[in-house]
Amino acid sequence: MPGPFAGFKWLALINDWSVFAEGFVQTILLSALGLTLALGLGIFFGLLGTSHVKLFKLLNRVYVEFIQNTPLVIQIFFLYHGLPHLGIMLPVFVVGVLGVGVYHGAYIAEVIRAGVESVPRGQLEAAYSQGFSYWGAMIHIVLPQAKRISYPPLTNQAVNLIKNTSVLAMVAGGELMYHADSWSSNNLYYGPSYVVTGLLYLSLCFPLASFAKRMERKLEVSS
Amino acid sequence: MIKVQGVNKFFGPLHVLKDINLNVDSGEKVVVIGPSGSGKSTLIRCMNLLETPSTGQIVVDGVDITAPKAPITKVRESVAMVFQQFNLYPHKTVLENLTLAPTLIKKISRDEASESGLAFLERVGLREKADAYPAQLSGGQQQRVAIARALNMRPTVMLFDEPTSALDPEMIQEVLDVMVDLAKEGITMVVVTHEMGFAKQVADQVIFMDGGTILEKGSPEHFFTNPEHDRTKLFLSRILR
Ligand SMILES: Nc1ncnc2c1ncn2[C@@H]1O[C@H](COP(=O)(O)OP(=O)(O)OP(=O)(O)O)[C@@H](O)[C@H]1O
Ligand SMILES: [Mg+2]
């Protein structure tokens, strides 16, 4: 009986490299679009959370608490299996973008809120006193300062988002984990399949994570 | 230039401004004094709507800023404010601090804004700091930059909320010198400060606030020679020590 990492299994994998490449590309696309959505939602809901208007604050809390306190898998299942019952059929790729986007948007909202709240109130007031609108003040004065302390946790969110796209494998998501899974469940060559898949995720996440570490150290030095 | 009429301000149950009436003429220099918590900051911050009066009316340069759809950002372009904590933009250089709002808000060309900005830096004695960041400056220098930033908006009114209170004693004078120099111009100034020397030098009108009301108004001489109320005398005796 050949071991789980027998040479011919690796050869088979190399032969079928395009399967993994396709999944890898899908994972990158999914991550990029998901991250864009997450950033948009995160900035919007994060700013709602810094507002003095009670309704806005409430909207922020409902979104953040609801999403952060339910598992991503259930949210994906809801989008994939639940929505069709309401007559809404979404392509699985869209389910993926929405799923990780909305999920990580909730975490990013907290990062943005904390970042904006770390900027002294006087900054917004100085901007107002010079004739800036709320959005003008946010874009030119407050967010650039919030960015400094938000970058490391934001990068961590990006890393988690990339890893979490693998949850899509549970609904035949067409991304890296799904392809690795279906390829190896056909031929039972799980060993090489998961090792290579893991390395591919690592190749995306590690550079980001080390970037975050470097930023963090820089901030520590400068503050 | 500034007309405050029947202004009340509540923070929740706290009645902070009580039926305030005040006229500041064009070019006039008004100094506001009074004990901590008497509502000085709240009053001056109502003049550019950083605080919204609960009731009453404030008219600035003919514009009722308390009206529901008042063009407040437009009004703020010509009503500059200098804060106790300077509030310079730390992620921008000194010169960028001066040119940001003029270029973005007033749509003045970058060259023009830089040129006038450098001139104002020269005037507050900090031209050589144009490319420094605020964190590299002393408190007194930061406040002088903040004044130059305000001036580069070409305001008709300047509001100062305790501009020297956060400064080490040895830096107070350099900021006051700049303000005295400024007061020689036609610009309208409202200054919350306890620097009675400054008041004596420049104020046309001194206002003493206590418990959310204007208890006493008059010339600086009035306050030095025969203040009317005991509260005023007591307060002055403390700050003039
Ligand atoms: N945003 C706010 N929310 C609640 N209460 C406030 C707020 N701002 C000011 N107050 C209260 O209003 C009162 C007047 O405050 P204000 O800052 O106008 O006083 P001040 O005369 O400027 O005092 P100081 O000399 O200490 O600066 C104080 O009792 C203060 O605690
Ligand atoms: Mg005050």
PDB file of N, CA and C in Angstrom, chain A residues 104-173:
ATOM      1  N   HIS A 104     -16.573  40.020   6.743  1.00  0.00           N
ATOM      2  CA  HIS A 104     -15.405  40.792   7.160  1.00  0.00           C
ATOM      3  C   HIS A 104     -15.691  42.281   7.232  1.00  0.00           C
ATOM      4  N   GLY A 105     -16.731  42.732   6.507  1.00  0.00           N
ATOM      5  CA  GLY A 105     -17.165  44.127   6.635  1.00  0.00           C
ATOM      6  C   GLY A 105     -17.476  44.468   8.086  1.00  0.00           C
ATOM      7  N   ALA A 106     -18.064  43.513   8.785  1.00  0.00           N
ATOM      8  CA  ALA A 106     -18.433  43.747  10.188  1.00  0.00           C
ATOM      9  C   ALA A 106     -17.184  43.926  11.057  1.00  0.00           C
ATOM     10  N   TYR A 107     -16.164  43.138  10.778  1.00  0.00           N
ATOM     11  CA  TYR A 107     -14.918  43.281  11.546  1.00  0.00           C
ATOM     12  C   TYR A 107     -14.202  44.583  11.170  1.00  0.00           C
ATOM     13  N   ILE A 108     -14.216  44.880   9.866  1.00  0.00           N
ATOM     14  CA  ILE A 108     -13.545  46.103   9.416  1.00  0.00           C
ATOM     15  C   ILE A 108     -14.273  47.336   9.961  1.00  0.00           C
ATOM     16  N   ALA A 109     -15.597  47.241  10.088  1.00  0.00           N
ATOM     17  CA  ALA A 109     -16.351  48.364  10.670  1.00  0.00           C
ATOM     18  C   ALA A 109     -15.812  48.693  12.055  1.00  0.00           C
ATOM     19  N   GLU A 110     -15.498  47.665  12.824  1.00  0.00           N
ATOM     20  CA  GLU A 110     -14.955  47.900  14.165  1.00  0.00           C
ATOM     21  C   GLU A 110     -13.557  48.496  14.101  1.00  0.00           C
ATOM     22  N   VAL A 111     -12.765  48.039  13.146  1.00  0.00           N
ATOM     23  CA  VAL A 111     -11.416  48.592  12.975  1.00  0.00           C
ATOM     24  C   VAL A 111     -11.505  50.078  12.618  1.00  0.00           C
ATOM     25  N   ILE A 112     -12.396  50.397  11.685  1.00  0.00           N
ATOM     26  CA  ILE A 112     -12.543  51.795  11.240  1.00  0.00           C
ATOM     27  C   ILE A 112     -13.067  52.657  12.384  1.00  0.00           C
ATOM     28  N   ARG A 113     -14.061  52.142  13.100  1.00  0.00           N
ATOM     29  CA  ARG A 113     -14.632  52.916  14.212  1.00  0.00           C
ATOM     30  C   ARG A 113     -13.544  53.227  15.243  1.00  0.00           C
ATOM     31  N   ALA A 114     -12.780  52.214  15.607  1.00  0.00           N
ATOM     32  CA  ALA A 114     -11.708  52.426  16.587  1.00  0.00           C
ATOM     33  C   ALA A 114     -10.685  53.420  16.039  1.00  0.00           C
ATOM     34  N   GLY A 115     -10.363  53.286  14.758  1.00  0.00           N
ATOM     35  CA  GLY A 115      -9.380  54.182  14.143  1.00  0.00           C
ATOM     36  C   GLY A 115      -9.855  55.628  14.163  1.00  0.00           C
ATOM     37  N   VAL A 116     -11.103  55.841  13.748  1.00  0.00           N
ATOM     38  CA  VAL A 116     -11.650  57.205  13.716  1.00  0.00           C
ATOM     39  C   VAL A 116     -11.739  57.764  15.133  1.00  0.00           C
ATOM     40  N   GLU A 117     -12.131  56.917  16.083  1.00  0.00           N
ATOM     41  CA  GLU A 117     -12.253  57.410  17.460  1.00  0.00           C
ATOM     42  C   GLU A 117     -10.896  57.708  18.091  1.00  0.00           C
ATOM     43  N   SER A 118      -9.832  57.154  17.521  1.00  0.00           N
ATOM     44  CA  SER A 118      -8.505  57.453  18.050  1.00  0.00           C
ATOM     45  C   SER A 118      -8.021  58.838  17.615  1.00  0.00           C
ATOM     46  N   VAL A 119      -8.686  59.417  16.607  1.00  0.00           N
ATOM     47  CA  VAL A 119      -8.302  60.758  16.156  1.00  0.00           C
ATOM     48  C   VAL A 119      -9.005  61.771  17.056  1.00  0.00           C
ATOM     49  N   PRO A 120      -8.235  62.686  17.682  1.00  0.00           N
ATOM     50  CA  PRO A 120      -8.868  63.622  18.615  1.00  0.00           C
ATOM     51  C   PRO A 120      -9.994  64.411  17.951  1.00  0.00           C
ATOM     52  N   ARG A 121     -11.035  64.644  18.714  1.00  0.00           N
ATOM     53  CA  ARG A 121     -12.226  65.349  18.244  1.00  0.00           C
ATOM     54  C   ARG A 121     -11.857  66.725  17.673  1.00  0.00           C
ATOM     55  N   GLY A 122     -10.805  67.322  18.227  1.00  0.00           N
ATOM     56  CA  GLY A 122     -10.377  68.648  17.779  1.00  0.00           C
ATOM     57  C   GLY A 122     -10.012  68.686  16.301  1.00  0.00           C
ATOM     58  N   GLN A 123      -9.603  67.559  15.744  1.00  0.00           N
ATOM     59  CA  GLN A 123      -9.254  67.513  14.328  1.00  0.00           C
ATOM     60  C   GLN A 123     -10.480  67.770  13.461  1.00  0.00           C
ATOM     61  N   LEU A 124     -11.572  67.114  13.796  1.00  0.00           N
ATOM     62  CA  LEU A 124     -12.812  67.310  13.055  1.00  0.00           C
ATOM     63  C   LEU A 124     -13.293  68.754  13.228  1.00  0.00           C
ATOM     64  N   GLU A 125     -13.158  69.261  14.460  1.00  0.00           N
ATOM     65  CA  GLU A 125     -13.610  70.625  14.727  1.00  0.00           C
ATOM     66  C   GLU A 125     -12.774  71.648  13.966  1.00  0.00           C
ATOM     67  N   ALA A 126     -11.448  71.425  13.924  1.00  0.00           N
ATOM     68  CA  ALA A 126     -10.589  72.337  13.173  1.00  0.00           C
ATOM     69  C   ALA A 126     -11.010  72.338  11.708  1.00  0.00           C
ATOM     70  N   ALA A 127     -11.270  71.150  11.171  1.00  0.00           N
ATOM     71  CA  ALA A 127     -11.677  71.050   9.767  1.00  0.00           C
ATOM     72  C   ALA A 127     -13.016  71.756   9.546  1.00  0.00           C
ATOM     73  N   TYR A 128     -13.976  71.485  10.426  1.00  0.00           N
ATOM     74  CA  TYR A 128     -15.271  72.182  10.314  1.00  0.00           C
ATOM     75  C   TYR A 128     -15.073  73.690  10.348  1.00  0.00           C
ATOM     76  N   SER A 129     -14.212  74.154  11.280  1.00  0.00           N
ATOM     77  CA  SER A 129     -14.061  75.593  11.465  1.00  0.00           C
ATOM     78  C   SER A 129     -13.461  76.244  10.220  1.00  0.00           C
ATOM     79  N   GLN A 130     -12.836  75.439   9.369  1.00  0.00           N
ATOM     80  CA  GLN A 130     -12.282  75.999   8.139  1.00  0.00           C
ATOM     81  C   GLN A 130     -13.230  75.854   6.951  1.00  0.00           C
ATOM     82  N   GLY A 131     -14.422  75.325   7.204  1.00  0.00           N
ATOM     83  CA  GLY A 131     -15.404  75.230   6.126  1.00  0.00           C
ATOM     84  C   GLY A 131     -15.505  73.870   5.466  1.00  0.00           C
ATOM     85  N   PHE A 132     -14.813  72.852   6.027  1.00  0.00           N
ATOM     86  CA  PHE A 132     -14.949  71.511   5.472  1.00  0.00           C
ATOM     87  C   PHE A 132     -16.332  70.936   5.782  1.00  0.00           C
ATOM     88  N   SER A 133     -16.869  70.149   4.859  1.00  0.00           N
ATOM     89  CA  SER A 133     -18.083  69.380   5.123  1.00  0.00           C
ATOM     90  C   SER A 133     -17.682  68.130   5.909  1.00  0.00           C
ATOM     91  N   TYR A 134     -18.689  67.373   6.360  1.00  0.00           N
ATOM     92  CA  TYR A 134     -18.375  66.134   7.083  1.00  0.00           C
ATOM     93  C   TYR A 134     -17.492  65.217   6.247  1.00  0.00           C
ATOM     94  N   TRP A 135     -17.892  64.975   4.996  1.00  0.00           N
ATOM     95  CA  TRP A 135     -17.119  64.038   4.165  1.00  0.00           C
ATOM     96  C   TRP A 135     -15.764  64.606   3.788  1.00  0.00           C
ATOM     97  N   GLY A 136     -15.710  65.922   3.531  1.00  0.00           N
ATOM     98  CA  GLY A 136     -14.424  66.556   3.235  1.00  0.00           C
ATOM     99  C   GLY A 136     -13.473  66.385   4.406  1.00  0.00           C
ATOM    100  N   ALA A 137     -13.986  66.614   5.611  1.00  0.00           N
ATOM    101  CA  ALA A 137     -13.162  66.492   6.816  1.00  0.00           C
ATOM    102  C   ALA A 137     -12.720  65.039   7.011  1.00  0.00           C
ATOM    103  N   MET A 138     -13.638  64.108   6.768  1.00  0.00           N
ATOM    104  CA  MET A 138     -13.296  62.691   6.913  1.00  0.00           C
ATOM    105  C   MET A 138     -12.186  62.304   5.946  1.00  0.00           C
ATOM    106  N   ILE A 139     -12.393  62.656   4.678  1.00  0.00           N
ATOM    107  CA  ILE A 139     -11.476  62.207   3.627  1.00  0.00           C
ATOM    108  C   ILE A 139     -10.097  62.853   3.760  1.00  0.00           C
ATOM    109  N   HIS A 140     -10.064  64.149   4.066  1.00  0.00           N
ATOM    110  CA  HIS A 140      -8.770  64.844   4.057  1.00  0.00           C
ATOM    111  C   HIS A 140      -8.096  64.898   5.418  1.00  0.00           C
ATOM    112  N   ILE A 141      -8.868  64.868   6.484  1.00  0.00           N
ATOM    113  CA  ILE A 141      -8.278  65.090   7.807  1.00  0.00           C
ATOM    114  C   ILE A 141      -8.333  63.832   8.690  1.00  0.00           C
ATOM    115  N   VAL A 142      -9.519  63.269   8.865  1.00  0.00           N
ATOM    116  CA  VAL A 142      -9.667  62.235   9.888  1.00  0.00           C
ATOM    117  C   VAL A 142      -9.208  60.854   9.399  1.00  0.00           C
ATOM    118  N   LEU A 143      -9.728  60.415   8.257  1.00  0.00           N
ATOM    119  CA  LEU A 143      -9.359  59.065   7.794  1.00  0.00           C
ATOM    120  C   LEU A 143      -7.861  58.890   7.538  1.00  0.00           C
ATOM    121  N   PRO A 144      -7.170  59.892   6.958  1.00  0.00           N
ATOM    122  CA  PRO A 144      -5.726  59.696   6.784  1.00  0.00           C
ATOM    123  C   PRO A 144      -5.005  59.449   8.112  1.00  0.00           C
ATOM    124  N   GLN A 145      -5.522  60.033   9.196  1.00  0.00           N
ATOM    125  CA  GLN A 145      -4.895  59.799  10.506  1.00  0.00           C
ATOM    126  C   GLN A 145      -5.341  58.465  11.097  1.00  0.00           C
ATOM    127  N   ALA A 146      -6.606  58.121  10.856  1.00  0.00           N
ATOM    128  CA  ALA A 146      -7.124  56.849  11.356  1.00  0.00           C
ATOM    129  C   ALA A 146      -6.414  55.685  10.670  1.00  0.00           C
ATOM    130  N   LYS A 147      -6.067  55.903   9.399  1.00  0.00           N
ATOM    131  CA  LYS A 147      -5.425  54.878   8.578  1.00  0.00           C
ATOM    132  C   LYS A 147      -4.164  54.336   9.238  1.00  0.00           C
ATOM    133  N   ARG A 148      -3.399  55.265   9.808  1.00  0.00           N
ATOM    134  CA  ARG A 148      -2.120  54.872  10.406  1.00  0.00           C
ATOM    135  C   ARG A 148      -2.276  53.740  11.414  1.00  0.00           C
ATOM    136  N   ILE A 149      -3.261  53.885  12.305  1.00  0.00           N
ATOM    137  CA  ILE A 149      -3.386  52.831  13.303  1.00  0.00           C
ATOM    138  C   ILE A 149      -4.284  51.697  12.812  1.00  0.00           C
ATOM    139  N   SER A 150      -5.019  51.936  11.735  1.00  0.00           N
ATOM    140  CA  SER A 150      -5.928  50.893  11.245  1.00  0.00           C
ATOM    141  C   SER A 150      -5.246  49.900  10.305  1.00  0.00           C
ATOM    142  N   TYR A 151      -4.125  50.269   9.735  1.00  0.00           N
ATOM    143  CA  TYR A 151      -3.508  49.407   8.727  1.00  0.00           C
ATOM    144  C   TYR A 151      -3.195  47.995   9.222  1.00  0.00           C
ATOM    145  N   PRO A 152      -2.509  47.852  10.347  1.00  0.00           N
ATOM    146  CA  PRO A 152      -2.204  46.471  10.767  1.00  0.00           C
ATOM    147  C   PRO A 152      -3.458  45.611  10.964  1.00  0.00           C
ATOM    148  N   PRO A 153      -4.455  46.058  11.731  1.00  0.00           N
ATOM    149  CA  PRO A 153      -5.646  45.202  11.859  1.00  0.00           C
ATOM    150  C   PRO A 153      -6.394  45.017  10.538  1.00  0.00           C
ATOM    151  N   LEU A 154      -6.318  45.988   9.644  1.00  0.00           N
ATOM    152  CA  LEU A 154      -6.974  45.820   8.346  1.00  0.00           C
ATOM    153  C   LEU A 154      -6.302  44.718   7.547  1.00  0.00           C
ATOM    154  N   THR A 155      -4.971  44.689   7.602  1.00  0.00           N
ATOM    155  CA  THR A 155      -4.250  43.649   6.868  1.00  0.00           C
ATOM    156  C   THR A 155      -4.582  42.285   7.441  1.00  0.00           C
ATOM    157  N   ASN A 156      -4.713  42.220   8.768  1.00  0.00           N
ATOM    158  CA  ASN A 156      -5.106  40.943   9.366  1.00  0.00           C
ATOM    159  C   ASN A 156      -6.479  40.505   8.868  1.00  0.00           C
ATOM    160  N   GLN A 157      -7.362  41.457   8.694  1.00  0.00           N
ATOM    161  CA  GLN A 157      -8.684  41.120   8.159  1.00  0.00           C
ATOM    162  C   GLN A 157      -8.567  40.597   6.732  1.00  0.00           C
ATOM    163  N   ALA A 158      -7.683  41.199   5.939  1.00  0.00           N
ATOM    164  CA  ALA A 158      -7.495  40.740   4.568  1.00  0.00           C
ATOM    165  C   ALA A 158      -7.005  39.291   4.570  1.00  0.00           C
ATOM    166  N   VAL A 159      -6.075  38.984   5.472  1.00  0.00           N
ATOM    167  CA  VAL A 159      -5.550  37.613   5.566  1.00  0.00           C
ATOM    168  C   VAL A 159      -6.669  36.640   5.937  1.00  0.00           C
ATOM    169  N   ASN A 160      -7.448  37.019   6.943  1.00  0.00           N
ATOM    170  CA  ASN A 160      -8.544  36.147   7.363  1.00  0.00           C
ATOM    171  C   ASN A 160      -9.579  35.973   6.258  1.00  0.00           C
ATOM    172  N   LEU A 161      -9.804  37.047   5.529  1.00  0.00           N
ATOM    173  CA  LEU A 161     -10.779  36.969   4.438  1.00  0.00           C
ATOM    174  C   LEU A 161     -10.323  35.960   3.383  1.00  0.00           C
ATOM    175  N   ILE A 162      -9.050  36.011   3.033  1.00  0.00           N
ATOM    176  CA  ILE A 162      -8.526  35.073   2.027  1.00  0.00           C
ATOM    177  C   ILE A 162      -8.717  33.637   2.512  1.00  0.00           C
ATOM    178  N   LYS A 163      -8.339  33.402   3.769  1.00  0.00           N
ATOM    179  CA  LYS A 163      -8.489  32.040   4.296  1.00  0.00           C
ATOM    180  C   LYS A 163      -9.956  31.613   4.329  1.00  0.00           C
ATOM    181  N   ASN A 164     -10.814  32.549   4.683  1.00  0.00           N
ATOM    182  CA  ASN A 164     -12.228  32.214   4.833  1.00  0.00           C
ATOM    183  C   ASN A 164     -12.955  31.984   3.512  1.00  0.00           C
ATOM    184  N   THR A 165     -12.329  32.379   2.387  1.00  0.00           N
ATOM    185  CA  THR A 165     -12.984  32.045   1.112  1.00  0.00           C
ATOM    186  C   THR A 165     -13.071  30.529   0.972  1.00  0.00           C
ATOM    187  N   SER A 166     -12.234  29.799   1.717  1.00  0.00           N
ATOM    188  CA  SER A 166     -12.242  28.336   1.614  1.00  0.00           C
ATOM    189  C   SER A 166     -13.559  27.729   2.110  1.00  0.00           C
ATOM    190  N   VAL A 167     -14.305  28.499   2.903  1.00  0.00           N
ATOM    191  CA  VAL A 167     -15.607  28.013   3.369  1.00  0.00           C
ATOM    192  C   VAL A 167     -16.546  27.758   2.186  1.00  0.00           C
ATOM    193  N   LEU A 168     -16.286  28.472   1.081  1.00  0.00           N
ATOM    194  CA  LEU A 168     -17.111  28.317  -0.112  1.00  0.00           C
ATOM    195  C   LEU A 168     -17.070  26.890  -0.658  1.00  0.00           C
ATOM    196  N   ALA A 169     -16.023  26.144  -0.311  1.00  0.00           N
ATOM    197  CA  ALA A 169     -15.923  24.757  -0.770  1.00  0.00           C
ATOM    198  C   ALA A 169     -17.163  23.966  -0.351  1.00  0.00           C
ATOM    199  N   MET A 170     -17.780  24.364   0.754  1.00  0.00           N
ATOM    200  CA  MET A 170     -18.945  23.638   1.255  1.00  0.00           C
ATOM    201  C   MET A 170     -20.176  23.818   0.390  1.00  0.00           C
ATOM    202  N   VAL A 171     -20.172  24.846  -0.462  1.00  0.00           N
ATOM    203  CA  VAL A 171     -21.295  24.999  -1.387  1.00  0.00           C
ATOM    204  C   VAL A 171     -20.784  24.976  -2.838  1.00  0.00           C
ATOM    205  N   ALA A 172     -19.757  24.158  -3.085  1.00  0.00           N
ATOM    206  CA  ALA A 172     -19.199  24.010  -4.434  1.00  0.00           C
ATOM    207  C   ALA A 172     -18.817  25.361  -5.023  1.00  0.00           C
ATOM    208  N   GLY A 173     -18.009  26.080  -4.287  1.00  0.00           N
ATOM    209  CA  GLY A 173     -17.718  27.462  -4.638  1.00  0.00           C
ATOM    210  C   GLY A 173     -16.804  27.674  -5.828  1.00  0.00           C
TER     211      GLY A 173
END
